[in-house]
Coordinates of C-alpha atoms and ligand atoms in Angstrom, one line a residue:
M147 CA -11.2 -28.0 12.0
A148 CA -11.5 -26.9 8.4
Q149 CA -11.6 -23.2 7.5
L150 CA -15.0 -21.8 8.1
Q151 CA -16.6 -20.6 4.8
Y152 CA -18.3 -17.3 5.3
D153 CA -21.0 -15.7 3.2
E154 CA -20.3 -12.0 3.6
I155 CA -17.6 -9.7 4.8
M156 CA -18.6 -6.5 6.5
V157 CA -16.1 -3.7 6.2
R158 CA -15.9 -0.7 8.5
Y159 CA -14.5 2.5 7.0
G160 CA -11.5 4.2 8.6
E161 CA -10.7 7.9 8.9
L162 CA -12.7 8.6 5.8
S163 CA -16.0 8.5 7.6
T164 CA -15.0 11.8 9.2
K165 CA -14.3 13.5 5.8
G166 CA -17.7 15.2 5.5
R167 CA -18.2 16.5 2.0
N168 CA -15.7 14.2 0.4
K169 CA -17.2 11.2 2.0
K170 CA -18.9 10.0 -1.1
N171 CA -15.8 10.2 -3.2
F172 CA -13.9 8.3 -0.6
I173 CA -16.5 5.5 -0.4
D174 CA -16.8 5.2 -4.2
R175 CA -13.0 5.0 -4.5
L176 CA -12.7 2.5 -1.7
G177 CA -15.4 0.4 -3.4
N178 CA -13.5 0.5 -6.7
N179 CA -10.2 -0.3 -5.0
V180 CA -11.8 -3.3 -3.3
R181 CA -13.3 -4.5 -6.6
K182 CA -9.9 -4.1 -8.2
A183 CA -8.2 -6.0 -5.4
L184 CA -10.7 -8.8 -5.8
H185 CA -11.1 -8.7 -9.6
D186 CA -10.2 -12.3 -10.1
F187 CA -12.9 -13.6 -7.8
S188 CA -15.6 -13.5 -10.4
K189 CA -18.5 -14.3 -8.1
V190 CA -17.9 -11.7 -5.5
K191 CA -20.1 -8.6 -5.3
V192 CA -19.1 -5.4 -3.6
H193 CA -21.6 -2.9 -2.3
A194 CA -20.1 0.3 -0.9
N195 CA -22.9 1.8 1.2
P196 CA -22.6 5.1 3.1
D197 CA -22.2 3.4 6.5
R198 CA -20.3 0.2 5.6
L199 CA -19.1 -1.8 2.7
H200 CA -20.4 -5.3 2.2
I201 CA -18.7 -8.0 0.2
I202 CA -21.0 -10.7 -0.9
L203 CA -18.9 -13.8 -1.4
N204 CA -21.3 -16.0 -3.4
G205 CA -19.2 -19.0 -2.6
A206 CA -15.8 -17.4 -3.1
D207 CA -13.0 -18.6 -0.7
S208 CA -13.4 -16.2 2.3
T209 CA -9.8 -16.8 3.5
A210 CA -8.3 -15.8 0.2
V211 CA -10.6 -12.8 -0.1
M212 CA -9.7 -11.6 3.4
K213 CA -6.0 -11.9 2.7
R214 CA -6.4 -9.5 -0.2
L215 CA -8.6 -7.2 1.9
K216 CA -5.9 -6.7 4.5
L217 CA -3.9 -4.8 1.9
V218 CA -6.5 -2.3 0.9
F219 CA -6.0 1.2 2.5
G220 CA -9.0 3.0 3.9
I221 CA -10.3 -0.1 5.8
Q222 CA -10.3 0.2 9.6
T223 CA -11.7 -3.3 10.4
F224 CA -13.7 -6.0 8.8
S225 CA -15.8 -8.9 10.0
P226 CA -16.5 -12.1 8.2
S227 CA -20.1 -13.1 8.7
L228 CA -22.5 -16.0 8.2
R229 CA -25.9 -15.5 6.6
V230 CA -28.9 -17.6 7.6
E231 CA -32.6 -17.6 6.9
K232 CA -34.8 -15.7 9.3
D233 CA -35.3 -18.5 11.7
F234 CA -34.1 -18.7 15.3
A235 CA -32.9 -22.4 15.0
A236 CA -30.7 -21.4 12.0
V237 CA -29.3 -18.5 14.0
C238 CA -28.4 -20.9 16.9
Q239 CA -26.7 -23.3 14.5
A240 CA -24.6 -20.5 12.9
A241 CA -23.7 -19.0 16.3
K242 CA -22.6 -22.4 17.5
T243 CA -20.3 -22.7 14.5
L244 CA -18.7 -19.3 15.1
I245 CA -18.1 -20.1 18.8
E246 CA -16.6 -23.5 17.9
K247 CA -14.2 -21.9 15.6
Q248 CA -13.0 -19.2 17.9
V249 CA -13.2 -20.5 21.5
D250 CA -10.6 -23.0 22.7
R251 CA -10.4 -21.9 26.3
P252 CA -12.9 -20.4 28.8
M253 CA -14.0 -17.0 27.6
T254 CA -16.6 -14.4 28.4
F255 CA -19.1 -13.3 25.8
K256 CA -22.3 -11.4 25.0
V257 CA -24.8 -11.3 22.2
E258 CA -25.6 -8.0 20.6
T259 CA -28.5 -7.8 18.2
K260 CA -29.4 -5.1 15.7
R261 CA -32.6 -5.1 13.7
S262 CA -33.4 -3.3 10.5
D263 CA -36.2 -5.7 9.6
H264 CA -38.8 -4.7 12.1
D265 CA -41.2 -7.4 10.9
F266 CA -39.1 -10.2 12.3
A267 CA -40.9 -11.9 15.2
M268 CA -38.1 -11.6 17.8
G269 CA -37.1 -8.3 19.3
T270 CA -33.4 -7.5 19.9
F271 CA -33.7 -8.0 23.6
E272 CA -35.3 -11.3 23.2
M273 CA -32.7 -12.5 20.6
N274 CA -29.9 -11.5 23.0
R275 CA -31.4 -13.4 25.8
E276 CA -32.5 -16.5 23.9
L277 CA -29.3 -16.9 21.8
G278 CA -27.1 -16.2 24.9
G279 CA -29.0 -18.8 26.8
Y280 CA -28.6 -21.3 24.0
L281 CA -24.9 -20.8 23.7
L282 CA -24.4 -21.1 27.5
Q283 CA -26.2 -24.4 27.4
E284 CA -24.1 -25.6 24.4
F285 CA -20.7 -24.6 25.9
P286 CA -21.1 -24.8 29.7
E287 CA -17.4 -25.4 30.2
L288 CA -16.2 -22.6 27.9
L289 CA -18.6 -19.6 28.0
T290 CA -19.7 -17.2 30.7
V291 CA -21.6 -13.9 30.1
D292 CA -19.9 -10.5 30.6
V293 CA -22.0 -7.7 29.1
H294 CA -19.4 -5.0 29.8
Q295 CA -16.1 -6.3 28.5
P296 CA -16.6 -9.6 26.8
D297 CA -13.8 -11.5 25.1
I298 CA -16.2 -12.2 22.3
E299 CA -19.2 -10.3 21.0
V300 CA -21.6 -12.3 18.9
R301 CA -23.3 -9.8 16.7
V302 CA -26.6 -10.6 15.1
E303 CA -28.0 -8.3 12.4
V304 CA -31.6 -9.0 11.3
R305 CA -31.9 -7.5 7.9
L306 CA -34.5 -7.8 5.2
N307 CA -32.5 -10.3 3.2
G308 CA -31.6 -12.6 6.1
I309 CA -29.9 -12.7 9.5
F310 CA -26.1 -12.1 9.6
L311 CA -23.9 -13.3 12.4
T312 CA -20.3 -12.3 13.1
S313 CA -18.0 -12.7 16.1
E314 CA -14.6 -11.5 14.9
I315 CA -13.2 -8.1 14.2
I316 CA -10.1 -8.1 12.1
K317 CA -7.8 -5.1 11.8
G318 CA -7.5 -3.6 8.3
A319 CA -4.6 -1.7 6.7
G320 CA -5.9 1.7 7.9
G321 CA -4.9 4.8 6.0
L322 CA -6.9 6.4 3.2
P323 CA -8.1 4.8 -0.1
V324 CA -5.4 5.0 -2.8
G325 CA -6.4 7.7 -5.3
T326 CA -8.2 10.0 -2.9
A327 CA -5.1 12.2 -2.4
G328 CA -4.3 12.8 -6.0
K329 CA -1.3 11.6 -8.0
G330 CA 2.4 11.8 -7.1
M331 CA 5.6 10.7 -8.9
M332 CA 7.7 8.4 -6.8
M333 CA 11.4 8.4 -7.3
L334 CA 12.0 4.7 -6.9
S335 CA 15.5 3.3 -6.7
G336 CA 16.2 -0.4 -5.9
G337 CA 17.2 0.5 -2.3
I338 CA 15.5 0.0 1.0
D339 CA 14.1 3.5 1.6
S340 CA 12.2 4.5 -1.5
P341 CA 9.9 1.4 -1.5
V342 CA 9.0 2.1 2.1
A343 CA 8.4 5.8 1.3
A344 CA 6.1 4.6 -1.6
Y345 CA 4.2 2.3 0.8
L346 CA 3.6 5.2 3.2
A347 CA 2.5 7.6 0.4
L348 CA 0.0 5.0 -0.9
K349 CA -1.2 4.6 2.7
R350 CA -2.2 8.2 2.8
G351 CA -4.2 7.8 -0.4
V352 CA -1.7 9.0 -3.0
S353 CA -1.8 7.2 -6.3
L354 CA 1.7 6.8 -7.5
E355 CA 3.6 6.5 -10.7
M356 CA 7.2 5.2 -10.3
V357 CA 10.0 7.1 -11.9
H358 CA 13.2 5.0 -12.1
F359 CA 16.5 6.2 -13.6
Y360 CA 18.8 3.6 -15.1
S361 CA 22.2 3.8 -16.7
P362 CA 23.0 1.0 -19.1
P363 CA 25.7 -0.4 -19.5
Y364 CA 26.8 0.8 -16.1
T365 CA 23.7 -0.7 -14.5
S366 CA 22.5 -4.2 -15.2
E367 CA 19.2 -5.6 -16.5
Q368 CA 18.8 -7.1 -13.0
A369 CA 18.9 -3.6 -11.4
L370 CA 16.0 -2.6 -13.6
A371 CA 14.1 -5.8 -13.0
K372 CA 14.6 -5.4 -9.3
A373 CA 13.0 -1.9 -9.4
K374 CA 10.1 -3.4 -11.4
E375 CA 9.7 -6.3 -9.0
L376 CA 9.6 -3.9 -6.1
T377 CA 6.8 -2.0 -8.0
G378 CA 5.0 -5.4 -8.3
K379 CA 5.1 -5.7 -4.5
L380 CA 3.8 -2.2 -3.9
A381 CA 1.1 -2.7 -6.5
Q382 CA -0.5 -5.1 -4.1
Y383 CA -1.7 -2.0 -2.2
A384 CA -2.8 -0.2 -5.4
G385 CA -4.1 -2.7 -7.9
S386 CA -1.5 -1.7 -10.4
I387 CA 1.2 0.9 -10.8
R388 CA 2.8 2.6 -13.8
F389 CA 6.5 2.3 -14.0
I390 CA 8.4 4.9 -16.0
Q391 CA 12.1 4.1 -16.8
V392 CA 14.2 7.1 -17.7
P393 CA 17.6 6.5 -19.4
F394 CA 20.2 8.4 -17.4
T395 CA 23.5 7.3 -18.9
E396 CA 24.2 10.3 -21.1
I397 CA 23.5 12.7 -18.2
Q398 CA 25.7 10.8 -15.8
E399 CA 28.5 10.5 -18.2
T400 CA 28.3 14.2 -19.1
V401 CA 28.1 15.3 -15.5
K402 CA 31.0 13.1 -14.6
E403 CA 33.1 14.5 -17.3
K404 CA 32.4 18.2 -16.8
V405 CA 31.5 18.8 -13.2
P406 CA 34.0 18.9 -10.3
E407 CA 33.8 15.8 -8.2
G408 CA 32.4 17.4 -5.1
Y409 CA 29.3 18.5 -7.0
L410 CA 28.7 15.3 -9.1
M411 CA 26.0 14.1 -6.8
T412 CA 24.3 17.4 -6.3
V413 CA 24.1 18.1 -10.1
Q414 CA 23.0 14.5 -10.8
R415 CA 20.2 14.8 -8.3
R416 CA 19.1 18.1 -9.7
F417 CA 18.8 16.4 -13.1
M418 CA 16.8 13.6 -11.6
L419 CA 14.4 16.0 -9.9
R420 CA 14.0 18.2 -13.0
L421 CA 13.1 15.1 -15.0
A422 CA 10.7 13.8 -12.4
V423 CA 9.0 17.2 -12.3
E424 CA 8.7 17.4 -16.0
L425 CA 7.1 13.9 -16.0
A426 CA 4.7 15.1 -13.2
N427 CA 3.7 18.1 -15.3
R428 CA 3.0 16.0 -18.3
R429 CA 1.1 13.4 -16.4
R430 CA -0.9 15.6 -14.0
G431 CA 1.2 14.7 -10.9
L432 CA 1.0 17.1 -8.0
A433 CA 4.1 16.3 -6.1
I434 CA 7.4 14.4 -6.2
F435 CA 8.0 11.7 -3.6
N436 CA 11.4 10.2 -2.6
G437 CA 13.0 8.0 0.0
E438 CA 15.3 10.5 1.7
S439 CA 15.8 10.5 5.4
L440 CA 17.3 13.4 7.1
G441 CA 21.0 13.0 7.8
Q442 CA 21.2 9.4 6.5
V443 CA 23.9 10.1 3.9
A444 CA 25.7 13.1 2.5
S445 CA 23.0 13.9 0.0
Q446 CA 20.4 14.0 2.7
T447 CA 21.4 17.0 4.7
M448 CA 19.1 20.0 4.7
E449 CA 21.8 22.0 2.8
S450 CA 21.8 19.4 0.1
M451 CA 18.0 19.1 -0.1
R452 CA 17.9 22.9 -0.4
A453 CA 20.5 22.9 -3.2
I454 CA 18.7 20.1 -5.1
E455 CA 15.2 21.4 -4.6
E456 CA 16.2 24.8 -6.0
V457 CA 15.4 23.5 -9.5
T458 CA 11.6 23.3 -8.9
N459 CA 8.8 24.8 -6.9
M460 CA 6.8 21.5 -7.0
P461 CA 6.5 20.0 -3.5
V462 CA 9.1 17.3 -2.8
L463 CA 7.6 15.0 -0.2
R464 CA 9.7 12.6 1.9
P465 CA 7.6 10.1 3.8
V466 CA 10.6 8.6 5.6
L467 CA 12.3 11.9 6.5
S468 CA 12.2 11.4 10.2
Y469 CA 12.6 7.6 10.4
D470 CA 15.7 5.9 11.6
K471 CA 17.2 3.3 9.3
T472 CA 16.1 0.5 11.7
E473 CA 12.5 1.7 11.6
I474 CA 12.6 1.8 7.8
I475 CA 14.0 -1.7 7.7
K476 CA 11.2 -2.9 10.0
I477 CA 8.6 -1.6 7.6
A478 CA 10.4 -3.0 4.6
E479 CA 10.3 -6.4 6.3
D480 CA 6.6 -6.0 7.1
I481 CA 5.7 -5.1 3.5
D482 CA 8.1 -7.8 2.1
T483 CA 10.3 -5.5 0.1
Y484 CA 13.5 -5.9 2.3
E485 CA 14.8 -9.1 0.8
L486 CA 14.5 -7.7 -2.7
S487 CA 16.0 -4.3 -1.8
I488 CA 19.2 -5.9 -0.4
L489 CA 19.9 -7.9 -3.5
P490 CA 23.3 -6.6 -4.7
Y491 CA 22.3 -5.2 -8.2
E492 CA 23.7 -1.7 -8.2
D493 CA 21.5 1.2 -9.4
C494 CA 22.7 4.3 -11.3
C495 CA 23.5 6.3 -8.2
T496 CA 25.9 3.9 -6.6
V497 CA 27.9 3.5 -9.8
F498 CA 28.5 7.2 -10.2
T499 CA 28.7 8.2 -6.5
P500 CA 31.9 10.1 -5.8
P501 CA 33.9 9.0 -2.7
S502 CA 33.3 12.3 -1.0
P503 CA 30.3 14.3 -2.0
K504 CA 29.8 17.7 -0.5
T505 CA 27.5 17.6 2.6
K506 CA 26.9 21.4 2.3
P507 CA 26.8 22.1 -1.4
N508 CA 26.4 25.7 -2.5
M509 CA 23.5 26.4 -4.8
A510 CA 25.3 29.1 -6.8
K511 CA 28.1 26.7 -7.6
A512 CA 25.8 24.0 -8.6
A513 CA 24.1 26.4 -11.0
K514 CA 27.4 27.6 -12.3
Y515 CA 28.6 24.1 -13.1
E516 CA 25.3 23.4 -14.9
S517 CA 25.8 26.4 -17.1
W518 CA 28.7 24.5 -18.6
L519 CA 26.2 21.8 -19.8
D520 CA 23.4 21.6 -22.3
V521 CA 20.8 21.1 -19.7
D522 CA 17.8 21.4 -22.0
G523 CA 19.3 19.0 -24.6
L524 CA 20.2 16.4 -22.0
M525 CA 16.7 16.6 -20.5
E526 CA 15.0 16.3 -23.9
R527 CA 17.0 13.3 -24.9
A528 CA 16.4 11.5 -21.6
L529 CA 12.6 12.2 -21.9
A530 CA 12.6 11.0 -25.5
G531 CA 13.9 7.7 -24.3
I532 CA 11.4 6.9 -21.5
Q533 CA 9.5 3.7 -21.4
I534 CA 6.2 3.2 -19.6
E535 CA 4.8 0.0 -18.4
E536 CA 1.8 -1.0 -16.2
I537 CA 2.9 -3.3 -13.4
H538 CA 0.4 -5.5 -11.7
A539 CA 0.2 -6.8 -8.1
G540 CA 2.7 -9.5 -7.5
Q541 CA 4.2 -9.4 -11.0
E542 CA 7.7 -10.8 -11.1
F543 CA 10.7 -9.8 -13.2
L544 CA 13.8 -11.0 -11.5
N545 CA 13.3 -14.8 -11.7
Q546 CA 12.6 -14.6 -15.4
N547 CA 15.9 -12.8 -15.9
E548 CA 17.7 -15.3 -13.8
D549 CA 16.3 -18.1 -15.9
I550 CA 17.4 -16.4 -19.1
F551 CA 20.8 -15.9 -17.4
A552 CA 21.0 -19.5 -16.5
E553 CA 20.2 -20.6 -20.0
L554 CA 23.0 -18.5 -21.3
L555 CA 25.6 -20.1 -19.0
Ligands
LIG1214 P1 17.0 4.2 -1.3 O1 17.1 3.1 -0.4 O2 15.6 4.6 -1.5 O3 17.8 4.0 -2.6 P2 19.2 5.7 -0.2 O4 19.2 5.9 1.3 O5 20.0 4.6 -0.8 O6 17.6 5.5 -0.6 P3 20.0 7.4 -2.2 O7 20.5 6.3 -3.0 O8 21.0 8.6 -2.0 O9 19.5 7.1 -0.8 O10 18.7 8.0 -2.9 C1 17.9 8.9 -2.3 C2 16.6 8.9 -3.0 O11 16.7 9.4 -4.4 C3 16.0 7.6 -3.1 O12 15.2 7.3 -1.9 C4 15.1 7.7 -4.3 O13 13.9 8.3 -4.0 C5 15.9 8.6 -5.2 N1 16.7 7.8 -6.1 C6 18.0 7.4 -6.0 N2 18.3 6.6 -7.0 C7 17.3 6.6 -7.9 C8 17.0 5.9 -9.2 N3 18.0 5.2 -9.8 N4 15.8 6.1 -9.7 C9 14.9 6.8 -9.1 N5 15.1 7.4 -7.9 C10 16.2 7.3 -7.3
LIG1215 MG1 19.9 4.2 -2.9

């Protein structure tokens, strides 16, 4: 059977309905985020009401709309519905269509009616009984009634502008609407962990700007394109995301030349963090996010985090801190960043990573080695070279480069 074309999608809010005073902000933000996610469906109208959000499709493809909706944080569940005139025969016809689509083996069901239009001739009890009776008669082999724990609940809402029927409850992305938690700067590498950390931050309502350090000629165009393409994947959850690329070559070369090998990594990381904090301050970010996971590698011990974080008092938040690598990979696969992350283009850290960084760096030593460098000058020049670009959902960067590459060959 062809895809059923629905008229409206009814969206139930998630956690935000418990947020009291902030509730209105949350609902307005979710409404805007849904509009953003559906911006290219020109006929669609979104009404963010205090109790629920209604998406009026006006003929737009409901399957395509629902696919987008599944990526919007702050939605607990949603139900596609059919709208009919206020006429019992029309209700029966629509209910029959819903059952035909959903029921392919014997199931239990019940009808649940709500009425906000009290002028409609049938009461809720009568509608439940009459429509239930009709469906039993139409599907004698498939349906039996169970009013306590039915497999399917046919919901009928009698509203002023028509009667709405729905029988499916689809799970949404959960979380909180992006933007309700304020802005954070995400340190995005091309690896597996930081895109997952970004996804988890977005899920808690943080609006992110990506900060990516690159070191040409040690890192390739593809490494940069990969980080941008990962941002395009993540932008599916946020509408669009700003990507800030920070040139890091001079800092890495200088650090490599002047700092003892055991502290290369600690000092480089302190520079990265200082730069991210400076960008946050300039751009009204409230915190730094990264993809560190405790104990995963030498730089991710608590001693190392302490030595690196010494350079700022801004919160450094680590959404995957307590996740095992296998758990991170599972999420990366679910959000479709894994295949990109494992592409071999090396980012700036890998290139300059010493064979044996200190797992327990000493803060005083890190500071001493930095006193041999022109920290302010290095920072200033890196910040003077930043480039900012708005990346949209699904935007691609890698294939283009490969095409250019292929042409050159
Ligand atoms: P990831 O998979 O996120 O790269 P990782 O386990 O490989 O993490 P590292 O490479 O040590 O760990 O990086 C730790 C964190 O530092 C990253 O998760 C990211 O937040 C940040 N980071 C590393 N390299 C860069 C970079 N080139 N640009 C921006 N942030 C970076
Ligand atoms: Mg990495």
